[in-house]
Coordinates of C-alpha atoms in Angstrom, one line a residue:
Chain A
X42 CA 46.7 -117.0 -34.3
X43 CA 44.4 -118.1 -36.3
X44 CA 43.8 -114.8 -38.7
X45 CA 40.1 -113.9 -38.1
X46 CA 37.8 -113.5 -41.5
X47 CA 37.7 -109.9 -41.3
X48 CA 34.5 -108.5 -38.8
X49 CA 34.2 -111.7 -36.8
X50 CA 35.0 -109.2 -33.8
X51 CA 31.5 -107.3 -35.0
X52 CA 28.0 -107.3 -33.3
X53 CA 27.4 -111.4 -33.9
X54 CA 25.6 -112.0 -37.7
X55 CA 23.1 -114.9 -36.3
X56 CA 21.3 -115.2 -32.9
X57 CA 20.5 -117.9 -31.8
X58 CA 18.8 -117.6 -28.4
X59 CA 16.2 -119.8 -26.7
X60 CA 15.2 -121.3 -29.2
X61 CA 12.5 -124.4 -28.6
X62 CA 11.0 -126.5 -31.6
X63 CA 8.0 -129.2 -30.3
X64 CA 6.3 -131.3 -33.0
X65 CA 3.3 -131.2 -32.2
X66 CA 1.1 -135.0 -32.5
X67 CA -2.1 -135.8 -31.8
X68 CA -0.3 -137.5 -28.3
X69 CA 0.6 -133.7 -27.1
X70 CA 3.9 -133.2 -29.4
X71 CA 7.9 -134.3 -29.7
X72 CA 10.7 -132.4 -29.0
X73 CA 13.2 -131.5 -30.9
X74 CA 15.0 -128.7 -30.1
X75 CA 14.7 -128.3 -25.9
X76 CA 17.0 -124.8 -25.2
X77 CA 20.1 -124.1 -27.4
X78 CA 21.7 -121.0 -27.8
X79 CA 24.6 -120.0 -30.2
X80 CA 25.8 -116.7 -32.2
X81 CA 27.9 -116.7 -35.4
X82 CA 30.1 -113.9 -36.1
X83 CA 29.9 -112.4 -39.7
X84 CA 32.4 -114.3 -41.3
X85 CA 32.8 -117.1 -39.7
X86 CA 32.3 -120.5 -40.9
X87 CA 31.4 -123.3 -38.2
X88 CA 30.3 -126.1 -38.6
X89 CA 27.4 -127.9 -36.5
X90 CA 28.1 -131.6 -35.6
X91 CA 25.9 -134.0 -33.9
X92 CA 24.6 -138.0 -33.4
X93 CA 22.5 -138.9 -35.8
X94 CA 19.2 -137.7 -34.7
X95 CA 19.9 -134.8 -32.8
X96 CA 17.8 -132.5 -34.4
X97 CA 20.4 -130.7 -36.9
X98 CA 18.2 -131.0 -40.3
X99 CA 14.9 -128.5 -37.6
X100 CA 17.9 -126.6 -36.8
X101 CA 18.3 -125.9 -40.1
X102 CA 15.3 -125.2 -41.2
X103 CA 14.2 -123.2 -38.8
X104 CA 17.2 -121.3 -39.5
X105 CA 16.5 -121.1 -42.9
X106 CA 12.8 -120.1 -41.5
X107 CA 11.4 -123.1 -43.6
X108 CA 9.9 -123.4 -40.3
X109 CA 8.1 -121.9 -37.6
X110 CA 9.7 -121.6 -34.0
X111 CA 8.0 -122.7 -30.4
X112 CA 9.5 -120.7 -28.8
X113 CA 13.4 -118.7 -28.6
X114 CA 14.7 -116.0 -30.8
X115 CA 16.7 -116.7 -34.0
X116 CA 18.3 -113.1 -34.9
X117 CA 19.8 -112.6 -38.6
X118 CA 21.4 -109.0 -38.9
X119 CA 19.2 -108.1 -35.5
X120 CA 15.6 -108.6 -37.6
X121 CA 14.5 -111.8 -35.9
X122 CA 14.0 -115.0 -39.0
X123 CA 10.3 -115.6 -39.3
X124 CA 10.2 -116.1 -43.3
X125 CA 13.2 -117.2 -45.3
X126 CA 15.6 -114.4 -45.4
X127 CA 17.2 -112.9 -48.1
X128 CA 20.1 -112.3 -46.7
X129 CA 20.2 -116.3 -46.4
X130 CA 20.3 -119.3 -48.9
X131 CA 19.7 -122.7 -47.9
X132 CA 22.3 -126.3 -49.8
X133 CA 20.3 -129.0 -49.0
X134 CA 21.8 -132.4 -48.9
X135 CA 19.4 -133.4 -51.6
X136 CA 20.5 -132.4 -54.9
X137 CA 18.7 -134.5 -57.2
X138 CA 15.7 -133.1 -55.6
X139 CA 16.9 -129.8 -54.8
X140 CA 18.1 -128.9 -58.2
X141 CA 14.6 -129.2 -60.7
X142 CA 15.3 -131.3 -63.5
X143 CA 13.0 -129.6 -65.7
X144 CA 15.7 -126.7 -66.3
X145 CA 18.9 -126.5 -67.1
X146 CA 21.7 -126.0 -64.8
X147 CA 21.2 -121.8 -66.4
X148 CA 18.3 -121.9 -65.5
X149 CA 18.3 -123.6 -62.3
X150 CA 21.1 -120.6 -60.8
X151 CA 18.7 -118.3 -62.2
X152 CA 15.9 -119.1 -61.3
X153 CA 15.8 -117.3 -57.5
X154 CA 17.7 -114.2 -58.9
X155 CA 15.2 -114.3 -61.9
X156 CA 12.1 -114.6 -58.8
X157 CA 13.7 -112.0 -57.1
X158 CA 13.2 -109.4 -60.0
X159 CA 17.1 -109.0 -61.3
X160 CA 17.7 -108.3 -65.4
X161 CA 17.8 -110.6 -67.6
X162 CA 21.6 -110.2 -69.0
X163 CA 22.8 -109.5 -64.5
X164 CA 21.5 -112.5 -63.1
X165 CA 22.9 -114.1 -66.5
X166 CA 26.0 -112.6 -65.9
X167 CA 25.4 -113.7 -62.4
X168 CA 24.7 -117.3 -63.4
X169 CA 27.9 -117.4 -65.5
X170 CA 30.0 -116.1 -62.7
X171 CA 28.7 -118.6 -60.1
X172 CA 29.6 -121.6 -62.5
X173 CA 33.1 -120.1 -62.5
X174 CA 33.5 -120.4 -59.1
X175 CA 32.6 -123.9 -58.8
X176 CA 34.7 -124.9 -62.5
X177 CA 31.4 -125.4 -64.4
X178 CA 31.9 -122.9 -66.4
X179 CA 30.5 -125.6 -69.7
X180 CA 27.3 -127.0 -67.6
X181 CA 25.3 -124.8 -68.1
X182 CA 22.9 -125.2 -70.9
X183 CA 23.0 -129.0 -69.5
X184 CA 20.5 -131.0 -67.6
X185 CA 21.3 -131.8 -63.6
X186 CA 20.5 -135.4 -64.7
X187 CA 23.5 -135.0 -67.5
X188 CA 25.9 -134.1 -64.4
X189 CA 27.5 -136.8 -62.0
X190 CA 26.3 -136.3 -58.2
X191 CA 29.3 -134.1 -57.0
X192 CA 28.8 -132.5 -60.6
X193 CA 25.2 -131.3 -59.0
X194 CA 25.8 -130.1 -55.4
X195 CA 28.0 -128.3 -57.0
X196 CA 25.5 -126.4 -59.6
X197 CA 23.4 -126.3 -55.9
X198 CA 26.3 -124.4 -54.4
X199 CA 26.0 -122.3 -57.4
X200 CA 23.0 -120.9 -58.0
X201 CA 23.1 -120.7 -54.0
X202 CA 26.3 -117.9 -54.8
X203 CA 24.3 -117.1 -57.5
X204 CA 21.8 -115.0 -54.9
X205 CA 25.1 -113.6 -53.0
X206 CA 23.6 -114.2 -49.9
X207 CA 24.7 -113.2 -46.2
X208 CA 25.4 -116.5 -44.8
X209 CA 24.8 -120.1 -45.8
X210 CA 23.2 -122.6 -44.7
X211 CA 24.8 -126.4 -45.9
X212 CA 22.7 -129.5 -44.3
X213 CA 25.4 -132.9 -44.5
X214 CA 25.9 -131.1 -48.4
X215 CA 28.1 -133.8 -48.8
X216 CA 26.7 -136.8 -47.5
X217 CA 25.7 -138.2 -50.9
X218 CA 28.9 -137.8 -52.9
X219 CA 32.0 -140.8 -52.5
X220 CA 34.8 -139.4 -50.8
X221 CA 37.3 -138.6 -54.2
X222 CA 34.2 -136.3 -55.1
X223 CA 33.8 -135.2 -51.3
X224 CA 37.4 -133.9 -50.6
X225 CA 37.1 -131.4 -53.7
X226 CA 33.9 -130.5 -52.1
X227 CA 35.5 -129.9 -49.4
X228 CA 38.6 -127.8 -50.2
X229 CA 36.1 -125.9 -53.0
X230 CA 33.5 -124.8 -49.7
X231 CA 37.1 -123.4 -48.4
X232 CA 37.9 -121.4 -51.5
X233 CA 34.6 -119.3 -51.3
X234 CA 34.0 -118.9 -48.6
X235 CA 37.9 -117.1 -48.0
X236 CA 37.5 -115.7 -51.5
X237 CA 33.0 -114.1 -50.9
X238 CA 33.8 -113.2 -47.4
X239 CA 30.3 -115.4 -47.0
X240 CA 29.2 -116.6 -43.5
X241 CA 28.5 -120.1 -43.3
X242 CA 26.3 -122.4 -41.6
X243 CA 27.6 -126.2 -41.5
X244 CA 25.9 -129.3 -40.6
X245 CA 27.6 -132.1 -41.1
X246 CA 27.7 -136.3 -39.4
X247 CA 31.0 -136.5 -39.9
X248 CA 33.8 -134.7 -37.2
X249 CA 37.2 -135.6 -39.6
X250 CA 34.6 -132.9 -41.3
X251 CA 34.5 -130.7 -39.2
X252 CA 37.5 -130.5 -37.5
X253 CA 38.9 -130.0 -41.3
X254 CA 35.9 -127.2 -42.6
X255 CA 35.3 -125.8 -40.0
X256 CA 37.3 -123.0 -37.5
X257 CA 34.9 -123.8 -35.0
X258 CA 32.0 -127.1 -34.4
X259 CA 29.2 -127.0 -32.5
X260 CA 28.2 -129.5 -31.0
X261 CA 25.2 -130.8 -31.0
X262 CA 23.2 -133.1 -27.8
X263 CA 21.1 -135.9 -28.5
X264 CA 17.5 -135.0 -29.4
X265 CA 16.0 -132.8 -26.9
X266 CA 18.4 -130.9 -28.4
X267 CA 20.7 -128.7 -26.8
X268 CA 24.4 -127.4 -27.8
X269 CA 27.1 -129.6 -26.2
X270 CA 29.9 -128.5 -26.2
X271 CA 31.4 -125.1 -29.0
X272 CA 34.7 -125.4 -30.3
X273 CA 36.6 -123.5 -31.5
X274 CA 39.2 -124.9 -34.7
X275 CA 42.4 -123.4 -34.5
X276 CA 44.0 -124.9 -37.4
X277 CA 45.9 -123.1 -39.9
X278 CA 43.8 -121.1 -42.4
X279 CA 45.3 -123.1 -45.6
X280 CA 43.6 -126.6 -45.6
X281 CA 45.5 -129.3 -46.8
X282 CA 43.3 -132.8 -47.1
X283 CA 47.3 -134.2 -46.7
X284 CA 49.1 -132.4 -44.5
X285 CA 46.3 -130.8 -42.6
X286 CA 44.5 -134.7 -41.6
X287 CA 47.9 -135.6 -40.7
X288 CA 48.1 -131.8 -38.0
X289 CA 48.9 -133.1 -34.9
X290 CA 46.2 -130.9 -33.6
X291 CA 43.8 -131.8 -35.8
X292 CA 43.8 -135.6 -33.9
X293 CA 43.8 -134.1 -31.1
X294 CA 40.0 -131.7 -32.0
X295 CA 39.2 -135.3 -33.6
X296 CA 39.3 -136.8 -30.9
X297 CA 37.4 -133.7 -28.7
X298 CA 34.8 -133.7 -30.9
X299 CA 34.1 -137.7 -31.2
X300 CA 34.2 -138.1 -27.3
X301 CA 32.0 -134.7 -26.7
X302 CA 29.8 -136.6 -29.8
X303 CA 30.1 -140.1 -27.7
X304 CA 28.8 -138.4 -24.6
X305 CA 26.1 -136.6 -27.1
X306 CA 24.8 -139.6 -27.8
X307 CA 24.1 -140.4 -23.6
X308 CA 22.4 -136.2 -23.5
X309 CA 18.6 -136.0 -24.1
X310 CA 19.2 -132.5 -23.5
X311 CA 19.3 -132.6 -19.7
X312 CA 22.2 -132.7 -18.1
X313 CA 23.3 -129.4 -19.3
X314 CA 20.1 -127.6 -20.5
X315 CA 20.8 -124.7 -18.2
X316 CA 24.6 -124.9 -18.6
X317 CA 26.0 -121.7 -20.4
X318 CA 27.1 -122.4 -24.2
X319 CA 31.5 -124.0 -22.8
X320 CA 34.7 -122.6 -25.2
X321 CA 37.4 -124.8 -25.0
X322 CA 40.4 -123.0 -26.9
X323 CA 43.4 -125.9 -26.9
Chain B
X27 CA 25.2 -136.6 -74.8
X28 CA 24.3 -136.4 -78.6
X29 CA 27.5 -139.5 -78.1
X30 CA 25.5 -141.3 -76.3
X31 CA 22.6 -140.3 -78.3
X32 CA 23.5 -141.5 -81.0
X33 CA 25.4 -144.1 -81.0
X34 CA 22.7 -145.4 -78.5
X35 CA 20.2 -145.3 -81.7
X36 CA 22.6 -147.1 -84.2
X37 CA 23.1 -150.1 -81.6
X38 CA 19.7 -150.2 -81.3
X39 CA 18.8 -149.3 -86.0
X40 CA 18.5 -152.7 -85.2
X41 CA 16.5 -153.6 -83.1
X42 CA 13.4 -151.7 -84.3
X43 CA 13.5 -152.7 -88.3
X44 CA 12.5 -156.5 -86.5
X45 CA 9.9 -154.8 -84.3
X46 CA 9.1 -152.9 -87.3
X47 CA 9.6 -155.6 -89.1
X48 CA 8.1 -158.2 -87.1
X49 CA 4.7 -156.0 -86.3
X50 CA 4.0 -155.1 -90.1
X51 CA 4.4 -159.6 -90.5
X52 CA 1.5 -159.6 -88.1
X53 CA -0.5 -157.4 -89.2
X54 CA -0.3 -159.9 -92.2
X55 CA -0.7 -162.8 -91.2
X56 CA -4.1 -161.5 -89.3
X57 CA -5.5 -160.5 -92.3
X58 CA -4.7 -163.1 -94.1
X59 CA -5.6 -165.7 -91.8
X60 CA -8.9 -163.3 -92.3
X61 CA -9.0 -164.0 -95.8
X62 CA -9.3 -168.1 -95.0
X63 CA -11.1 -168.0 -93.2
X64 CA -14.3 -166.5 -94.9
X65 CA -12.8 -167.6 -98.7
X66 CA -13.2 -171.5 -97.6
X67 CA -16.6 -170.5 -95.4
X68 CA -15.1 -171.5 -92.1
X69 CA -17.0 -168.4 -91.0
X70 CA -19.9 -166.9 -93.1
X71 CA -19.1 -164.4 -95.6
X72 CA -21.9 -162.1 -94.4
X73 CA -20.9 -161.8 -90.9
X74 CA -17.0 -161.3 -91.8
X75 CA -16.4 -160.5 -95.5
X76 CA -13.4 -160.9 -96.5
X77 CA -10.5 -158.7 -95.7
X78 CA -9.3 -157.3 -99.1
X79 CA -13.7 -156.3 -100.3
X80 CA -13.2 -154.6 -96.3
X81 CA -9.5 -153.2 -98.0
X82 CA -10.7 -152.6 -101.2
X83 CA -14.6 -150.9 -99.5
X84 CA -11.7 -148.9 -96.9
X85 CA -9.9 -147.5 -100.0
X86 CA -12.3 -146.8 -102.3
X87 CA -13.7 -144.2 -99.3
X88 CA -11.1 -142.4 -98.6
X89 CA -11.5 -140.8 -101.9
X90 CA -15.3 -139.7 -100.3
X91 CA -16.3 -136.7 -99.0
X92 CA -19.0 -137.8 -97.6
X93 CA -16.4 -140.6 -95.8
X94 CA -15.0 -137.0 -94.5
X95 CA -17.4 -135.1 -93.8
X96 CA -18.4 -137.8 -90.9
X97 CA -14.3 -137.8 -90.2
X98 CA -14.6 -134.4 -89.5
X99 CA -17.6 -134.7 -87.2
X100 CA -17.0 -137.0 -85.3
X101 CA -13.1 -135.0 -84.6
X102 CA -14.6 -132.0 -84.0
X103 CA -16.9 -133.2 -81.6
X104 CA -13.6 -135.7 -80.0
X105 CA -11.3 -132.2 -80.0
X106 CA -14.3 -129.9 -78.9
X107 CA -14.7 -132.0 -76.1
X108 CA -11.6 -132.9 -74.5
X109 CA -10.8 -129.7 -74.8
X110 CA -13.1 -128.7 -72.6
X111 CA -12.8 -132.2 -70.1
X112 CA -8.7 -130.2 -70.3
X113 CA -9.2 -127.5 -69.2
X114 CA -11.9 -128.4 -66.7
X115 CA -10.5 -131.5 -64.9
X116 CA -6.3 -129.2 -65.2
X117 CA -8.8 -125.9 -63.4
X118 CA -10.4 -128.5 -60.9
X119 CA -6.5 -130.5 -60.4
X120 CA -5.1 -127.9 -59.6
X121 CA -7.6 -126.2 -57.2
X122 CA -8.9 -129.7 -55.6
X123 CA -4.8 -130.3 -55.5
X124 CA -3.3 -127.0 -53.5
X125 CA -5.9 -127.2 -50.9
X126 CA -6.3 -128.9 -48.5
X127 CA -9.2 -129.0 -47.6
X128 CA -10.5 -129.3 -50.8
X129 CA -9.1 -132.2 -51.1
X130 CA -10.8 -134.1 -48.4
X131 CA -13.6 -132.5 -49.2
X132 CA -14.7 -133.3 -52.2
X133 CA -12.3 -137.0 -52.6
X134 CA -15.7 -138.9 -52.2
X135 CA -17.5 -137.5 -54.2
X136 CA -15.2 -137.5 -56.8
X137 CA -15.0 -141.2 -55.8
X138 CA -19.2 -141.3 -56.5
X139 CA -19.1 -139.5 -59.3
X140 CA -16.6 -141.1 -61.0
X141 CA -17.5 -144.8 -61.1
X142 CA -20.9 -143.7 -63.6
X143 CA -20.4 -145.0 -66.2
X144 CA -20.8 -142.3 -69.5
X145 CA -23.1 -145.0 -71.6
X146 CA -25.9 -144.0 -68.0
X147 CA -26.3 -140.2 -69.8
X148 CA -27.7 -141.4 -72.7
X149 CA -30.8 -140.9 -72.3
X150 CA -30.0 -137.5 -70.5
X151 CA -28.3 -135.7 -72.6
X152 CA -31.5 -136.8 -75.7
X153 CA -33.3 -135.0 -73.4
X154 CA -31.8 -131.8 -73.0
X155 CA -29.8 -131.8 -76.7
X156 CA -30.9 -135.1 -78.7
X157 CA -29.6 -136.2 -82.1
X158 CA -27.4 -132.3 -81.7
X159 CA -23.8 -132.6 -81.2
X160 CA -23.8 -130.8 -77.6
X161 CA -25.7 -134.7 -76.3
X162 CA -21.8 -136.0 -78.2
X163 CA -20.2 -133.4 -76.0
X164 CA -21.6 -134.3 -72.8
X165 CA -20.9 -138.3 -73.2
X166 CA -17.6 -136.7 -73.5
X167 CA -17.1 -134.6 -71.4
X168 CA -17.9 -136.8 -69.1
X169 CA -16.0 -139.5 -69.6
X170 CA -12.6 -138.0 -70.3
X171 CA -12.7 -134.8 -67.5
X172 CA -11.7 -137.5 -64.9
X173 CA -9.6 -139.6 -66.7
X174 CA -7.4 -135.6 -66.3
X175 CA -8.6 -134.0 -62.9
X176 CA -7.2 -137.1 -61.2
X177 CA -3.9 -137.4 -63.0
X178 CA -3.3 -133.8 -62.5
X179 CA -4.7 -133.4 -58.2
X180 CA -2.1 -136.7 -58.0
X181 CA 0.2 -134.2 -59.5
X182 CA -0.2 -131.8 -57.5
X183 CA 0.2 -134.1 -54.3
X184 CA 3.6 -135.7 -56.3
X185 CA 5.7 -132.2 -55.7
X186 CA 9.4 -133.2 -54.0
X187 CA 9.2 -131.8 -50.7
X188 CA 12.2 -130.9 -50.7
X189 CA 11.5 -129.2 -54.4
X190 CA 9.1 -127.2 -52.7
X191 CA 11.8 -126.5 -49.6
X192 CA 14.2 -125.1 -52.2
X193 CA 11.5 -123.0 -53.6
X194 CA 10.4 -121.1 -50.4
X195 CA 14.2 -120.7 -49.1
X196 CA 14.5 -118.7 -52.4
X197 CA 11.6 -116.6 -51.4
X198 CA 9.4 -117.9 -54.9
X199 CA 6.4 -116.4 -54.2
X200 CA 3.0 -119.1 -53.9
X201 CA 2.7 -118.4 -57.9
X202 CA 6.3 -118.9 -58.1
X203 CA 5.9 -121.4 -57.0
X204 CA 2.8 -123.4 -58.5
X205 CA 4.1 -122.0 -62.2
X206 CA 8.1 -123.3 -61.6
X207 CA 7.6 -126.5 -59.5
X208 CA 4.3 -127.7 -58.8
X209 CA 3.4 -127.1 -62.9
X210 CA 6.6 -128.8 -64.3
X211 CA 5.9 -131.3 -61.9
X212 CA 2.0 -132.4 -63.1
X213 CA 2.9 -132.0 -66.2
X214 CA 3.8 -135.8 -66.5
X215 CA 0.4 -136.5 -64.9
X216 CA -1.1 -134.4 -66.6
X217 CA -0.5 -135.6 -70.0
X218 CA -0.6 -138.9 -69.2
X219 CA -4.7 -138.3 -68.1
X220 CA -4.7 -135.9 -71.7
X221 CA -3.7 -139.4 -73.3
X222 CA -6.5 -141.6 -71.6
X223 CA -8.9 -138.7 -72.1
X224 CA -8.1 -138.5 -75.7
X225 CA -8.7 -142.9 -75.9
X226 CA -12.3 -142.7 -73.6
X227 CA -13.4 -138.7 -76.3
X228 CA -12.7 -141.2 -79.1
X229 CA -14.7 -144.1 -77.4
X230 CA -17.5 -142.0 -76.6
X231 CA -17.6 -139.6 -79.4
X232 CA -18.4 -142.9 -81.6
X233 CA -20.9 -144.5 -78.9
X234 CA -23.2 -141.2 -79.2
X235 CA -23.5 -140.5 -83.0
X236 CA -23.8 -145.1 -83.0
X237 CA -26.1 -145.3 -80.4
X238 CA -28.1 -141.4 -80.5
X239 CA -27.9 -140.8 -84.2
X240 CA -25.8 -137.9 -83.7
X241 CA -23.9 -137.3 -86.9
X242 CA -20.4 -139.2 -87.4
X243 CA -18.8 -142.1 -88.4
X244 CA -20.6 -143.8 -85.6
X245 CA -23.7 -143.1 -87.3
X246 CA -22.9 -144.0 -90.3
X247 CA -21.7 -147.5 -89.4
X248 CA -25.1 -148.0 -87.5
X249 CA -26.3 -146.8 -91.2
X250 CA -24.2 -148.9 -93.0
X251 CA -25.5 -151.7 -90.7
X252 CA -30.0 -150.9 -91.0
X253 CA -28.6 -150.7 -94.9
X254 CA -27.3 -154.3 -94.8
X255 CA -23.9 -153.1 -96.5
X256 CA -21.7 -155.4 -94.0
X257 CA -19.1 -154.7 -96.5
X258 CA -19.3 -150.7 -94.9
X259 CA -20.1 -151.5 -92.0
X260 CA -16.0 -153.0 -91.4
X261 CA -14.9 -150.4 -93.7
X262 CA -15.9 -148.1 -90.6
X263 CA -15.0 -149.4 -87.7
X264 CA -11.6 -150.2 -89.8
X265 CA -11.0 -146.3 -90.3
X266 CA -12.1 -145.4 -86.4
X267 CA -9.9 -148.4 -85.5
X268 CA -6.8 -146.3 -87.6
X269 CA -8.1 -143.1 -86.5
X270 CA -7.8 -144.8 -82.4
X271 CA -3.9 -145.1 -83.6
X272 CA -3.5 -142.6 -84.5
X273 CA -4.7 -140.5 -81.6
X274 CA -2.5 -142.7 -79.6
X275 CA 0.6 -142.0 -81.2
X276 CA 0.1 -138.6 -81.2
X277 CA -0.6 -138.0 -77.8
X278 CA 2.7 -140.0 -77.0
X279 CA 4.2 -138.2 -79.8
X280 CA 3.9 -134.8 -77.7
X281 CA 4.7 -137.0 -74.1
X282 CA 8.3 -137.4 -75.5
X283 CA 7.6 -134.0 -76.9
X284 CA 6.6 -132.2 -73.8
X285 CA 8.2 -134.4 -71.3
X286 CA 12.6 -134.6 -71.7
X287 CA 13.7 -134.0 -69.0
X288 CA 11.7 -136.3 -67.0
X289 CA 12.7 -140.6 -65.4
X290 CA 10.4 -142.2 -68.1
X291 CA 12.0 -140.2 -71.5
X292 CA 14.9 -138.8 -70.4
X293 CA 16.1 -142.8 -69.3
X294 CA 15.9 -143.4 -73.3
X295 CA 17.7 -140.4 -74.5
X296 CA 20.5 -140.3 -73.2
X297 CA 22.9 -142.4 -70.0

């Protein structure tokens, strides 16, 4: 019933296979991620949820090529990720630290393009388009710290969009903004996703947010992390803060994921480590 | 932002005027006390001549070309010494700060060399350069180099990991990260270092002239002293003090201009 975005049936865009990440320490190492697999087809909006300390950020940094993996394989467009890939952009939770306060909003958005060698008029136009897409047409000349938290995160999203990635990775991007702003930003992400057809990997600890946003929710176990559950969100494509959230299916999915998270808290990657990814349909 | 800045300026203008008036009153009060204690004989005017005499002498000095030549000599060694210290300190600081290995390898050496008082090098300076300007420069560079170096090292180590990861995720290379992330992060530290170094450099410039006898205001003070010209000594001291104030004012102005985005300064501008 959910109209899948184009290309969903094709080969997965992003593949995570037997991912293991051990942080080396003096006493031999801390295992953050044990044995993780999942794949994301092109154009999908996937949410990743897990109890706090589930190694969500570790997983994202591995996928983003910012952290070397211990074993396993992460593939984007068929190529193993060993360094930050060109087709990927990351939006961090800490927008205040991720945006550079010494640069104007415009310069922040243009910087990745500048470093990629895009000509000045071209990156000007790309920045203007991206800022328009997030509803910040007039903020280009300001500094990030002159904007509210929600607007700053919009700038960070605009910077990612201007970079024209195939995959957009978002690490709890709305955890630090107030509820109203958060709802607006969630709707913005849905709009951007639909308009641009970009693949989005959205990490959150908020179950409601994951159900509201995603086409699919991957539930992670406690650290050392494995995939606890993989849930298809078969809600109507047109999401609305009021009607979607009061949809009976929303409530069912929400409580299902809630239960999984509760179970995940006690699952330290031991019981289901070898269990293949379960796809549940409602 | 314009309205906020304007509103703020308007609401604080009376305060600024009051501050200015209080500051001037303080100086006037000091001069008055100085004048009184010398005129009434509480302090022997042979050791401390009345303020009015010193000010009159100072005013006449300002019309004397010799005085300006001495100012020029002092400020030349100050500027050259400071420039060398800033350039060397910045380059060394970036090199040390961007390499874990260098940072650890140099830490103890820096902690040993830094506390050596520059004046302890005076005999060495005399031995090497006599009373030439190079003597002053050696002392000035040695003293101010550490101020810059330490600040720059701290600055490079203060780079926000999130900012750095952002830059890496957008595939900024090492040089680009230095230019767009490390350098702007370090800049406030560097400017603080320069401001500290500028004051220290002036102290060492005067000290070198005073003790070694390299030409400049310090030498003029010591010449006045040996000539028994007490008023002259005070007038020259006043001149060095004013130069110190001026150096600090200019440094603060530069700080304000270059770091308008920084938390310590932007809070005064807007929001």
